[in-house]
CSV table of C-alpha atoms in Angstrom, one decimal:
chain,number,residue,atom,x,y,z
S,1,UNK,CA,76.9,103.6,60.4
S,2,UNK,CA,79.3,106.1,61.4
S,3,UNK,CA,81.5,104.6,58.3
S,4,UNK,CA,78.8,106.0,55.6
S,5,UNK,CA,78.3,109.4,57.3
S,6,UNK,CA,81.8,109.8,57.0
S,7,UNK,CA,81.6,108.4,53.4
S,8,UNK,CA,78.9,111.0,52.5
S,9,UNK,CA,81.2,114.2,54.1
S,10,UNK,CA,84.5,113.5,52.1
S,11,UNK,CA,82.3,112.5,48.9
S,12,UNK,CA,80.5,115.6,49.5
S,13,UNK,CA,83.7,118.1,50.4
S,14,UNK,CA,85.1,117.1,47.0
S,15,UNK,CA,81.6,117.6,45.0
S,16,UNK,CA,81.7,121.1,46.8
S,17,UNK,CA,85.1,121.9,45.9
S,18,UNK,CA,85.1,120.8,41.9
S,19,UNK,CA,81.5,122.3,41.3
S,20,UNK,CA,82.8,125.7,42.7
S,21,UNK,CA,85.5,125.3,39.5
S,22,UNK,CA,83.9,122.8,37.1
S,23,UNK,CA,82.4,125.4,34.5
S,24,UNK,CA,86.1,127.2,34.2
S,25,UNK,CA,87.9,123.9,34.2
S,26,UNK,CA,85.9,122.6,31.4
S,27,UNK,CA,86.1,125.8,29.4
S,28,UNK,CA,89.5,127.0,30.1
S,29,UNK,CA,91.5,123.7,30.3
S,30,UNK,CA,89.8,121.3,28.4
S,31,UNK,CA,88.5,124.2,26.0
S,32,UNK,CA,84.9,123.0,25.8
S,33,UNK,CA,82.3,126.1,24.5
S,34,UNK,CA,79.5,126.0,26.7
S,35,UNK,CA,76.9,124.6,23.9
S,36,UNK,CA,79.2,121.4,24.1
S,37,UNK,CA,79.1,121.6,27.8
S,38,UNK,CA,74.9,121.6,27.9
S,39,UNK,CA,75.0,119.2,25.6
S,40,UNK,CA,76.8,117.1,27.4
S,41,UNK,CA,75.3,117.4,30.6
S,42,UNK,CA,71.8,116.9,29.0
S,43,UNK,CA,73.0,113.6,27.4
S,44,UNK,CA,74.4,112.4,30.9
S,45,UNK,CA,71.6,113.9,33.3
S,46,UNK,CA,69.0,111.5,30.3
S,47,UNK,CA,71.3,108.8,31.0
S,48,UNK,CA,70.9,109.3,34.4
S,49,UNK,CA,67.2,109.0,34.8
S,50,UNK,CA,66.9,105.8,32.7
S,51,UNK,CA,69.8,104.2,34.4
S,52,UNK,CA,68.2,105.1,38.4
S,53,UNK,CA,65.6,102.3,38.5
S,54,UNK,CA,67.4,99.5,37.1
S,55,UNK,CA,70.7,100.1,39.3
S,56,UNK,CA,68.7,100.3,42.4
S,57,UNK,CA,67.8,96.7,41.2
S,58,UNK,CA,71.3,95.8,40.6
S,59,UNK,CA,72.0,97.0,44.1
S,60,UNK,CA,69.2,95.2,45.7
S,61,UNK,CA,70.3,91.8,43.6
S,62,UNK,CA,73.6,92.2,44.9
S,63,UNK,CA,74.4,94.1,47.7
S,64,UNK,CA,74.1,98.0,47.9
S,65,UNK,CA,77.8,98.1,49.9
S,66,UNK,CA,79.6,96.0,46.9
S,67,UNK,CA,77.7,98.5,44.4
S,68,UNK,CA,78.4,101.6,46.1
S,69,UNK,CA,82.0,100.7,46.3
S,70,UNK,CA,82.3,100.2,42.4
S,71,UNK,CA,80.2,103.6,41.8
S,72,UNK,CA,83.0,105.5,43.8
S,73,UNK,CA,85.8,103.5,41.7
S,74,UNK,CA,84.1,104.5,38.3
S,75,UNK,CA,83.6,108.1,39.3
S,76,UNK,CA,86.8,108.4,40.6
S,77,UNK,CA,88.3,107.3,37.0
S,78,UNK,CA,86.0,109.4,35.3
S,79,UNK,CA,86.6,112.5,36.6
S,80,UNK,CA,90.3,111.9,36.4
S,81,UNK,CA,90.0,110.8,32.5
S,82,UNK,CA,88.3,114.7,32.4
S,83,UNK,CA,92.0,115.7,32.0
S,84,UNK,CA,91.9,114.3,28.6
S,85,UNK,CA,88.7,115.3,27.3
S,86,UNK,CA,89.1,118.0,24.5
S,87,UNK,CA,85.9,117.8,22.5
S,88,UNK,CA,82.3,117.2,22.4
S,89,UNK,CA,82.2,113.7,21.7
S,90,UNK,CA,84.4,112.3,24.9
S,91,UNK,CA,82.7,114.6,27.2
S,92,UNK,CA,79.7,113.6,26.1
S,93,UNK,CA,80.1,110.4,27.0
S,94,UNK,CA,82.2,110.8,30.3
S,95,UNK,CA,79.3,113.0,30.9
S,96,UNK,CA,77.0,109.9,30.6
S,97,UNK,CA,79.5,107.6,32.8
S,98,UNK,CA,79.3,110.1,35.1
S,99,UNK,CA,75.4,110.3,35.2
S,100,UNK,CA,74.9,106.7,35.4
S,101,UNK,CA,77.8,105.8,38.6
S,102,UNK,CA,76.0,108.5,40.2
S,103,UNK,CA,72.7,107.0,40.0
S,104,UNK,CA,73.9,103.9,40.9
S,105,UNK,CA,76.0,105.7,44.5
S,106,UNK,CA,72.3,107.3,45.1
S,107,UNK,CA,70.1,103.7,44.8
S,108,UNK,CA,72.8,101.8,46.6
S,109,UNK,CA,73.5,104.2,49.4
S,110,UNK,CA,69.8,104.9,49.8
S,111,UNK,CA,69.6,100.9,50.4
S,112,UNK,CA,72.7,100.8,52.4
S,113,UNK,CA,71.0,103.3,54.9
S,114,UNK,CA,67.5,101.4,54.8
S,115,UNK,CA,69.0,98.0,55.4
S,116,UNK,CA,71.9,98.4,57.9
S,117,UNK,CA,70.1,100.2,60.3
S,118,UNK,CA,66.6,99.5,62.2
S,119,UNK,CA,63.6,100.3,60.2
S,120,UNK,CA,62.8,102.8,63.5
S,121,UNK,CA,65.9,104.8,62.9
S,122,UNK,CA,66.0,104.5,58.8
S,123,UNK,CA,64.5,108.6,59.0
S,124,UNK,CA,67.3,109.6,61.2
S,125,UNK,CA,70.4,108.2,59.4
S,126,UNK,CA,68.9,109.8,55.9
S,127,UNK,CA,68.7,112.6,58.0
S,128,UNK,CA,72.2,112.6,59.1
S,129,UNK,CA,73.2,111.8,55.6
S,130,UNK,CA,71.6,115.0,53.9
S,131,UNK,CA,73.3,117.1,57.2
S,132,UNK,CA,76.4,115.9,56.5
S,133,UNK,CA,76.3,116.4,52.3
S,134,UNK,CA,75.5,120.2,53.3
S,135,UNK,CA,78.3,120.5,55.8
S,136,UNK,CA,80.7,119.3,53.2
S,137,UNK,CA,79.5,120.9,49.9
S,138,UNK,CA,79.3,124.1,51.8
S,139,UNK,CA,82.9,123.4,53.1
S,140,UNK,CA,84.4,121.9,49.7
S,141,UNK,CA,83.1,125.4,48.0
S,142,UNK,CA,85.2,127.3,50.3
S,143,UNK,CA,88.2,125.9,49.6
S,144,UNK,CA,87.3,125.3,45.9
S,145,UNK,CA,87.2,129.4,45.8
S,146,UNK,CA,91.1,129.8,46.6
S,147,UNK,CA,91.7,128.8,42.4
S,148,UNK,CA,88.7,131.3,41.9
S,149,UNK,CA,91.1,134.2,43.2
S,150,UNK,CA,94.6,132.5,41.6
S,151,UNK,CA,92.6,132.3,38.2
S,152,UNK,CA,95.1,129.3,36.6
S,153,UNK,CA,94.7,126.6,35.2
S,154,UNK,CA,96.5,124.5,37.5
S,155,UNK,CA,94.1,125.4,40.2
S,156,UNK,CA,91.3,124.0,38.5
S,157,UNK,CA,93.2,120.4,37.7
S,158,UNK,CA,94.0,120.4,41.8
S,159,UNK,CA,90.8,120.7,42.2
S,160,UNK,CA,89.6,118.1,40.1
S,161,UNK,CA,92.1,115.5,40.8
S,162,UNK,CA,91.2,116.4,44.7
S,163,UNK,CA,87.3,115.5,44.5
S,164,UNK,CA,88.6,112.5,42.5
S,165,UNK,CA,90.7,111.4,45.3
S,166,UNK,CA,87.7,112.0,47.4
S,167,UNK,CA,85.6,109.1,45.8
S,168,UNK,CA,88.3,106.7,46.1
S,169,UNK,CA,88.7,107.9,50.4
S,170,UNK,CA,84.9,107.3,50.2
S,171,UNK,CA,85.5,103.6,48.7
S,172,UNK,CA,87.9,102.9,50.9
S,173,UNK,CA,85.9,103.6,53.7
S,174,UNK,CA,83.3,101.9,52.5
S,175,UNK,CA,84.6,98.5,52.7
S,176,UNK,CA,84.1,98.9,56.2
S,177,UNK,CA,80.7,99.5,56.3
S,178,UNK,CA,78.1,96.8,57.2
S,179,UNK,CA,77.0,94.8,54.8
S,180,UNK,CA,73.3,94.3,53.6
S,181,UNK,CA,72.3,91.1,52.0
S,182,UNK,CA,71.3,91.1,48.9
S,183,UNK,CA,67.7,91.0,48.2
S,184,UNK,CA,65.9,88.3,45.8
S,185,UNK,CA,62.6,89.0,44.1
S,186,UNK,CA,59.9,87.1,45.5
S,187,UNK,CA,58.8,84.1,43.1
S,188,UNK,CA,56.6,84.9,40.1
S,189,UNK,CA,56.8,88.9,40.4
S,190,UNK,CA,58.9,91.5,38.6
S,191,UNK,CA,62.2,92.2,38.8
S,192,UNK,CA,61.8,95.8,38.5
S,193,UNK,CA,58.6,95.8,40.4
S,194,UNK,CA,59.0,99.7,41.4
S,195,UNK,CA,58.4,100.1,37.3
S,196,UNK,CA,55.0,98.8,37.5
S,197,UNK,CA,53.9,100.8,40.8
S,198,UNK,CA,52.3,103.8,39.1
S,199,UNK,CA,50.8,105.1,42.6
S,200,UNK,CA,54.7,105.4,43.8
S,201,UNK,CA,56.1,106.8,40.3
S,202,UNK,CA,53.1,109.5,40.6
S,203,UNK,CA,54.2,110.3,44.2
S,204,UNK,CA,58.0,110.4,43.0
S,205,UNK,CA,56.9,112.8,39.6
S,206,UNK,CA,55.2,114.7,42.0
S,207,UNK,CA,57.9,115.0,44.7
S,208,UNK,CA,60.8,115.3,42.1
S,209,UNK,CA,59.4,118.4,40.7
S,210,UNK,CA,58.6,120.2,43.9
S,211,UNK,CA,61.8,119.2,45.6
S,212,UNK,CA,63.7,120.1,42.2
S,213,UNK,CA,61.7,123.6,42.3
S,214,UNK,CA,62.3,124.6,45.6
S,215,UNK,CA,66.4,124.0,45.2
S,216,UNK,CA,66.2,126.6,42.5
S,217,UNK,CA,64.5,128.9,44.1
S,218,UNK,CA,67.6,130.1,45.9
S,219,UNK,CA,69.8,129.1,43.6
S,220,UNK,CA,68.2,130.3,40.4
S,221,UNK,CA,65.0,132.8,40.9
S,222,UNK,CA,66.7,134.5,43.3
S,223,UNK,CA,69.3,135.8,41.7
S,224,UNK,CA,67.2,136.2,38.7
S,225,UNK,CA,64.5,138.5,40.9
S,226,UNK,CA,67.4,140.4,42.1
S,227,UNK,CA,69.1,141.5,39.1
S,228,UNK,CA,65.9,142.4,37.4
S,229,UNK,CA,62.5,143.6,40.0
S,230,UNK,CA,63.9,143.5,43.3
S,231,UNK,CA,65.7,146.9,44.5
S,232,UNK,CA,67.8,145.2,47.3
S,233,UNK,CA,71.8,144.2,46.7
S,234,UNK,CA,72.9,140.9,44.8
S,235,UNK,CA,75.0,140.0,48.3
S,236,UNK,CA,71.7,138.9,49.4
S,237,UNK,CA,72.2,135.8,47.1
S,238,UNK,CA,74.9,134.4,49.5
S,239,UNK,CA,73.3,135.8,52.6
S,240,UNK,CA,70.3,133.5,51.2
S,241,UNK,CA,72.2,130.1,50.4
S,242,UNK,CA,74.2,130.7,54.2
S,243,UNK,CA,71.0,130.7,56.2
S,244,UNK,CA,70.0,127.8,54.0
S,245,UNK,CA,73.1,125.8,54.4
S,246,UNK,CA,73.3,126.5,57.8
S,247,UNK,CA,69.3,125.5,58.3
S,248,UNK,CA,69.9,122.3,56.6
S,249,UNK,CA,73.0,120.9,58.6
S,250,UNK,CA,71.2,122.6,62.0
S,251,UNK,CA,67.7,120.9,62.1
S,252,UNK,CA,67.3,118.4,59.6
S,253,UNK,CA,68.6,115.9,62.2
S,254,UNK,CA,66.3,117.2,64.9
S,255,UNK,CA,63.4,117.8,62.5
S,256,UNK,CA,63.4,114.1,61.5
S,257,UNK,CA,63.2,113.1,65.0
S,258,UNK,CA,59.0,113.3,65.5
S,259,UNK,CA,58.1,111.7,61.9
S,260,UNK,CA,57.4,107.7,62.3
S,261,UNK,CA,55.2,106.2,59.4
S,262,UNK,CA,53.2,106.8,56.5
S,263,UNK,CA,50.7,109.3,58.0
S,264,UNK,CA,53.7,111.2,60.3
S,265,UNK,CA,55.7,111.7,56.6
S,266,UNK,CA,52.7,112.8,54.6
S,267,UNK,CA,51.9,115.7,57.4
S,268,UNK,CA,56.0,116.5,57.0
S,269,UNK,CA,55.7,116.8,53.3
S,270,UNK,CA,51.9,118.8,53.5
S,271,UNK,CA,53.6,121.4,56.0
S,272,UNK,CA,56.9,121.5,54.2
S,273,UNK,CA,54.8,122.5,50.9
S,274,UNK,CA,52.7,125.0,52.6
S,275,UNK,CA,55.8,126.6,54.3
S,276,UNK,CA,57.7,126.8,51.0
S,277,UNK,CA,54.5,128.3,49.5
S,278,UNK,CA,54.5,131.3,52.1
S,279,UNK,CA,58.1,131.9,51.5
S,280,UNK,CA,57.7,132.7,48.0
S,281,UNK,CA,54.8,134.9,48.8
S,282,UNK,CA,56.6,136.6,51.0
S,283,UNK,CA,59.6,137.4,48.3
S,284,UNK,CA,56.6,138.6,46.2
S,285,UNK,CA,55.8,141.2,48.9
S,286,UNK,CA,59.4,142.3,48.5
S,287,UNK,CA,58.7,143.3,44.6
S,288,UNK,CA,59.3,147.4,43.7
S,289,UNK,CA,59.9,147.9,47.7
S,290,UNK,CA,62.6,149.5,49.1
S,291,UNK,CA,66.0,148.1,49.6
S,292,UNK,CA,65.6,147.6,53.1
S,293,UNK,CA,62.4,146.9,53.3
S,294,UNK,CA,63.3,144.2,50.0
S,295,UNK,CA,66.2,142.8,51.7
S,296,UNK,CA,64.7,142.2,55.3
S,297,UNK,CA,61.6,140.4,52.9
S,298,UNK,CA,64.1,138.4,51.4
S,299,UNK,CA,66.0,137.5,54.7
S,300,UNK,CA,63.1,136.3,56.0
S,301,UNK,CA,61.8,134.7,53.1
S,302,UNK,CA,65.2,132.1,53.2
S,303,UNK,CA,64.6,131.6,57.0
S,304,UNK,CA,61.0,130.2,56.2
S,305,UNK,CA,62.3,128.4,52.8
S,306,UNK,CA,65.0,126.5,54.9
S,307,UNK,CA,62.0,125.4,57.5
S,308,UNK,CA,59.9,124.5,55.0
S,309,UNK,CA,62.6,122.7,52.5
S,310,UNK,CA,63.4,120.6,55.9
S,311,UNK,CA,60.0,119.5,56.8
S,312,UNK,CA,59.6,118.0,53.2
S,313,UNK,CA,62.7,116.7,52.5
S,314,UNK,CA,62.1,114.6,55.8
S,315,UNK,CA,58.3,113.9,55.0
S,316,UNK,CA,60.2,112.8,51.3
S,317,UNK,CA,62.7,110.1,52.5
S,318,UNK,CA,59.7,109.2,55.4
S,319,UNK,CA,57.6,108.4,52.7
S,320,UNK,CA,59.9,106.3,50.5
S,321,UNK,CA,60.7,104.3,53.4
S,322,UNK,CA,57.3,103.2,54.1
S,323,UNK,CA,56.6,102.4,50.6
S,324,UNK,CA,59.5,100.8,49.5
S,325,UNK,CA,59.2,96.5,50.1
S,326,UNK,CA,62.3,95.3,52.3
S,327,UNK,CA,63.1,93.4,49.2
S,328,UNK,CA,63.3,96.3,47.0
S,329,UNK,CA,64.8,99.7,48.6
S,330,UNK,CA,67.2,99.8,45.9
S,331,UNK,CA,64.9,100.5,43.2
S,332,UNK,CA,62.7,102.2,44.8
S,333,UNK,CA,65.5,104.9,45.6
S,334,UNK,CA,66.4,104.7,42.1
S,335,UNK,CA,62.9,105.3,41.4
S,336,UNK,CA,62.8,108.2,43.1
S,337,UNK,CA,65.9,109.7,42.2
S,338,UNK,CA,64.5,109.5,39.2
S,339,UNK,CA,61.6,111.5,39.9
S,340,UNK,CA,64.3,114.2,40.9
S,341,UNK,CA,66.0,113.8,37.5
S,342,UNK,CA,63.1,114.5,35.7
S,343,UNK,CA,62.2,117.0,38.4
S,344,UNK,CA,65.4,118.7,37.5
S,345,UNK,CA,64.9,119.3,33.6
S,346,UNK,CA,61.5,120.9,34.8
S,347,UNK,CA,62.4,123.4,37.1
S,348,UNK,CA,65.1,125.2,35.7
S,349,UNK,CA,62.5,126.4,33.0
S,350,UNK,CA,59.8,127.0,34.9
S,351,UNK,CA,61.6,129.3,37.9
S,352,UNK,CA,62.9,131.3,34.6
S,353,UNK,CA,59.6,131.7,33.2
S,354,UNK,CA,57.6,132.7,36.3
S,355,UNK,CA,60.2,134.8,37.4
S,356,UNK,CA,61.4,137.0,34.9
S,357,UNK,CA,58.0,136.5,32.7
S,358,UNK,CA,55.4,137.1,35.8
S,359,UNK,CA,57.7,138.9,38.0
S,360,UNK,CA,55.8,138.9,41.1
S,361,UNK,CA,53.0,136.9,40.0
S,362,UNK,CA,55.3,134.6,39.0
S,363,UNK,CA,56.4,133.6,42.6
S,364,UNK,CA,52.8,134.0,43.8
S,365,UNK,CA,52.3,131.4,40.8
S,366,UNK,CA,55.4,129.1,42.2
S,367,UNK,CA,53.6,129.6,45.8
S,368,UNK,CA,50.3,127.8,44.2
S,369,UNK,CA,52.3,125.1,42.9
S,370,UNK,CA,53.6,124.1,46.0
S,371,UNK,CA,50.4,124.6,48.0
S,372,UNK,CA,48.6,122.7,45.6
S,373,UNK,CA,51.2,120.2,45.1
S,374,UNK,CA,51.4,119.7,49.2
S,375,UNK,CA,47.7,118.8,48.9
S,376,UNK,CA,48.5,115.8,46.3
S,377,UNK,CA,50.5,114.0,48.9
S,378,UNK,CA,47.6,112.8,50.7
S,379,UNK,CA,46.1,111.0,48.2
S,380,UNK,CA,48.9,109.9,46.0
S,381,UNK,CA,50.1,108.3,48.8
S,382,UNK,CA,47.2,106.4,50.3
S,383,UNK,CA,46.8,105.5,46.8
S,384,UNK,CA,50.4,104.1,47.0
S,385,UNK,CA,49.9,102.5,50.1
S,386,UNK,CA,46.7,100.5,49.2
S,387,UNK,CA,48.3,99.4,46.1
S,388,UNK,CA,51.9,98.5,47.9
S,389,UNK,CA,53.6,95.4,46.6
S,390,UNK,CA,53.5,92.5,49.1
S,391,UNK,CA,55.7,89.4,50.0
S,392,UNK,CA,54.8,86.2,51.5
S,393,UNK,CA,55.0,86.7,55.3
S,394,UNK,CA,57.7,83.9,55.5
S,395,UNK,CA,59.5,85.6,53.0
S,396,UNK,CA,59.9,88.9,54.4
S,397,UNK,CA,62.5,90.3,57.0
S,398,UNK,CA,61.5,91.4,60.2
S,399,UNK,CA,60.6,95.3,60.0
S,400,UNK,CA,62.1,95.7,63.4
S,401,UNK,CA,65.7,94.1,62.6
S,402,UNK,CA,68.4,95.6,60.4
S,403,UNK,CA,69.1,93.5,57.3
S,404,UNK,CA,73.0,93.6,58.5
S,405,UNK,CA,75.7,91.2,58.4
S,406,UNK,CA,78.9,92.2,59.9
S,407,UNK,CA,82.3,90.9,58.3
S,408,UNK,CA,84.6,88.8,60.3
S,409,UNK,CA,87.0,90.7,62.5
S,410,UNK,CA,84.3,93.7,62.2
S,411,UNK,CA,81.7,92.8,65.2
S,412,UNK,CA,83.5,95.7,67.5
């Protein structure tokens, strides 16, 4: 699988790069105010979450490598048919093209990984995956930064046309990868079976809005805590999001090496919850401090974050696995991306409000969520797994084999 990892890092170098410039491109260039901008981002990140479920099936139904492919064609024209777009009504819906191939590249990469590799190592590889994405956002918003210090416009369409290139690298290695077969519905059920599975759509609500909450606690209440309560330097920001890129692309390979099944991913998820909690605790300590006491608070505040945001991230994907049937990974990935959608209109708010409303009650608040929330995935998941879609036994592939088929001229 060495083909999708490298997939994931160019894909990833060029996300990096264009969302270091996209805001100015869009406002400068294609002269866009930024009400027409939210709109249209809203509009695409709703198409988005309706589109998750029923792609995964798509990719399930026929093949997660031939759906990946034409997600990376379509973005890759989309993104280049930005250089055109001068008004709400085009951006809004290149906006919701863009939404929807991106669901589809999450629910058919998310199968890809499940089926072409043993269901032992399935942990590992999404592991890998997320390391790599890090890697290559962190590196594709350094070199997106040079048009930052040019300030032109011509910058910004480099830029653009370079992550565009990037999706059309990533198809093109794709068609190397191994194929997974596609999957057929087992007689007399539902096609979008992961539609019907409340106890997995309540673990994926759940999981959405606490992974969506604690990517926006750097991002977003930091930044917000330091401009307004803490008395410590805004440079902390970027001292922050280093130790957590550098976390993320350090351990999340080895911390995804001692989680096998259902109970193994629930501990994950429990301990990554609790760890997040204490990290926003300790930012509260940090409020109407001194600056260094403040910025040594916050400095270890991100080092526990970055733990904590590993161990449930891997007790996330851990979980998925195990729940998802062999015959459906696809949608169930969708399913849970769109949890993460939905997670994402939710946070955003929320960090805001406790933040600036609460100040440090506010993260002491955002602590209890995710304690509480941690304590949820025990039983939303045993409730998940006692209700878990079944197959006929002769039906079903063998949980210990890859579901891979290896082109001709490919075996080596």
């Amino acid at each position: 699988m060495r083909v999708l990892l490298l997939a994931t890092l160019v894909n990833a170098f060029g996300n990096g790069a264009y969302l270091t410039t996209s805001v100015l491109f869009l406002t400068t260039v294609a002269g866009l105010s930024p009400a027409t901008i939210a709109i249209g981002l809203s509009a695409g990140a709703a198409a988005g979450v309706l589109a998750m479920t029923p792609l995964g099936y798509l990719a399930d139904r026929y093949g997660p490598r031939r759906l990946s492919i034409l997600a990376m064609v379509v973005l890759a024209g989309a993104y280049t048919a930005l250089l055109g777009v001068h008004s709400a009504v085009p951006f809004t819906l290149l906006s919701c093209v863009i939404a929807v191939a991106t669901a589809l590249a999450k629910g058919a990469n998310g199968a890809l990984a499940a089926g072409a590799v043993p269901a032992t190592e399935r942990l590992r590889m999404r592991a890998r995956m997320r390391s790599l994405t890090n890697a290559g956002m962190g590196i594709g918003t350094l070199a997106g930064s040079g048009p930052l210090l040019i300030q032109g416009h011509a910058g910004y369409v480099v830029i653009l046309l370079a992550n565009a290139l990037t999706f059309l690298a990533a198809a093109l290695l794709l068609t190397r990868a191994p194929q997974v077969p596609p999957q057929v519905t087992p007689a007399g059920g539902p096609r979008l079976v992961a539609l019907r599975d409340r106890a997995f759509l309540s673990f994926a609500a759940l999981d959405g809005l606490l992974t969506s909450t604690y990517n926006d606690l750097l991002g977003l209440g930091l930044p917000l805590w330091l401009a307004t309560r803490a008395h410590a330097p805004l440079w902390l920001i970027s001292v922050a999001l280093v130790i957590n890129t550098a976390g993320c692309v350090l351990l999340q390979v080895r911390m995804a090496g001692g989680v096998s099944g259902l109970a193994a991913a629930r501990r994950s998820a429990l301990r990554g919850s609790l760890v997040v909690a204490l990290s926003c605790a300790v930012i509260a300590a940090g409020s109407d401090r001194s600056p260094l006491l403040a910025g040594t608070l916050i400095g270890l505040a991100a080092v526990i974050h970055v733990l904590g945001e590993v161990w449930l991230s891997t007790g996330s994907w851990g979980i998925v696995f195990e729940l998802a049937p062999p015959w459906a990974q696809g949608q169930y990935q969708g399913a849970y991306f769109a949890g993460r959608g939905l997670g994402d209109m939710v946070a955003p708010p929320l960090v805001t409000a406790c933040v600036l409303g609460l100040h440090g009650y506010g993260w002491l608040l955002l602590g209890l969520l995710f304690a509480g929330g941690g304590l949820l995935y025990g039983p939303v998941t045993r409730w998940a797994a006692a209700t878990r879609p079944t197959v006929p036994a002769e039906e079903a592939p063998r949980p210990d084999q890859p579901m891979v088929t290896v082109p001709p001229g490919q075996g080596d």
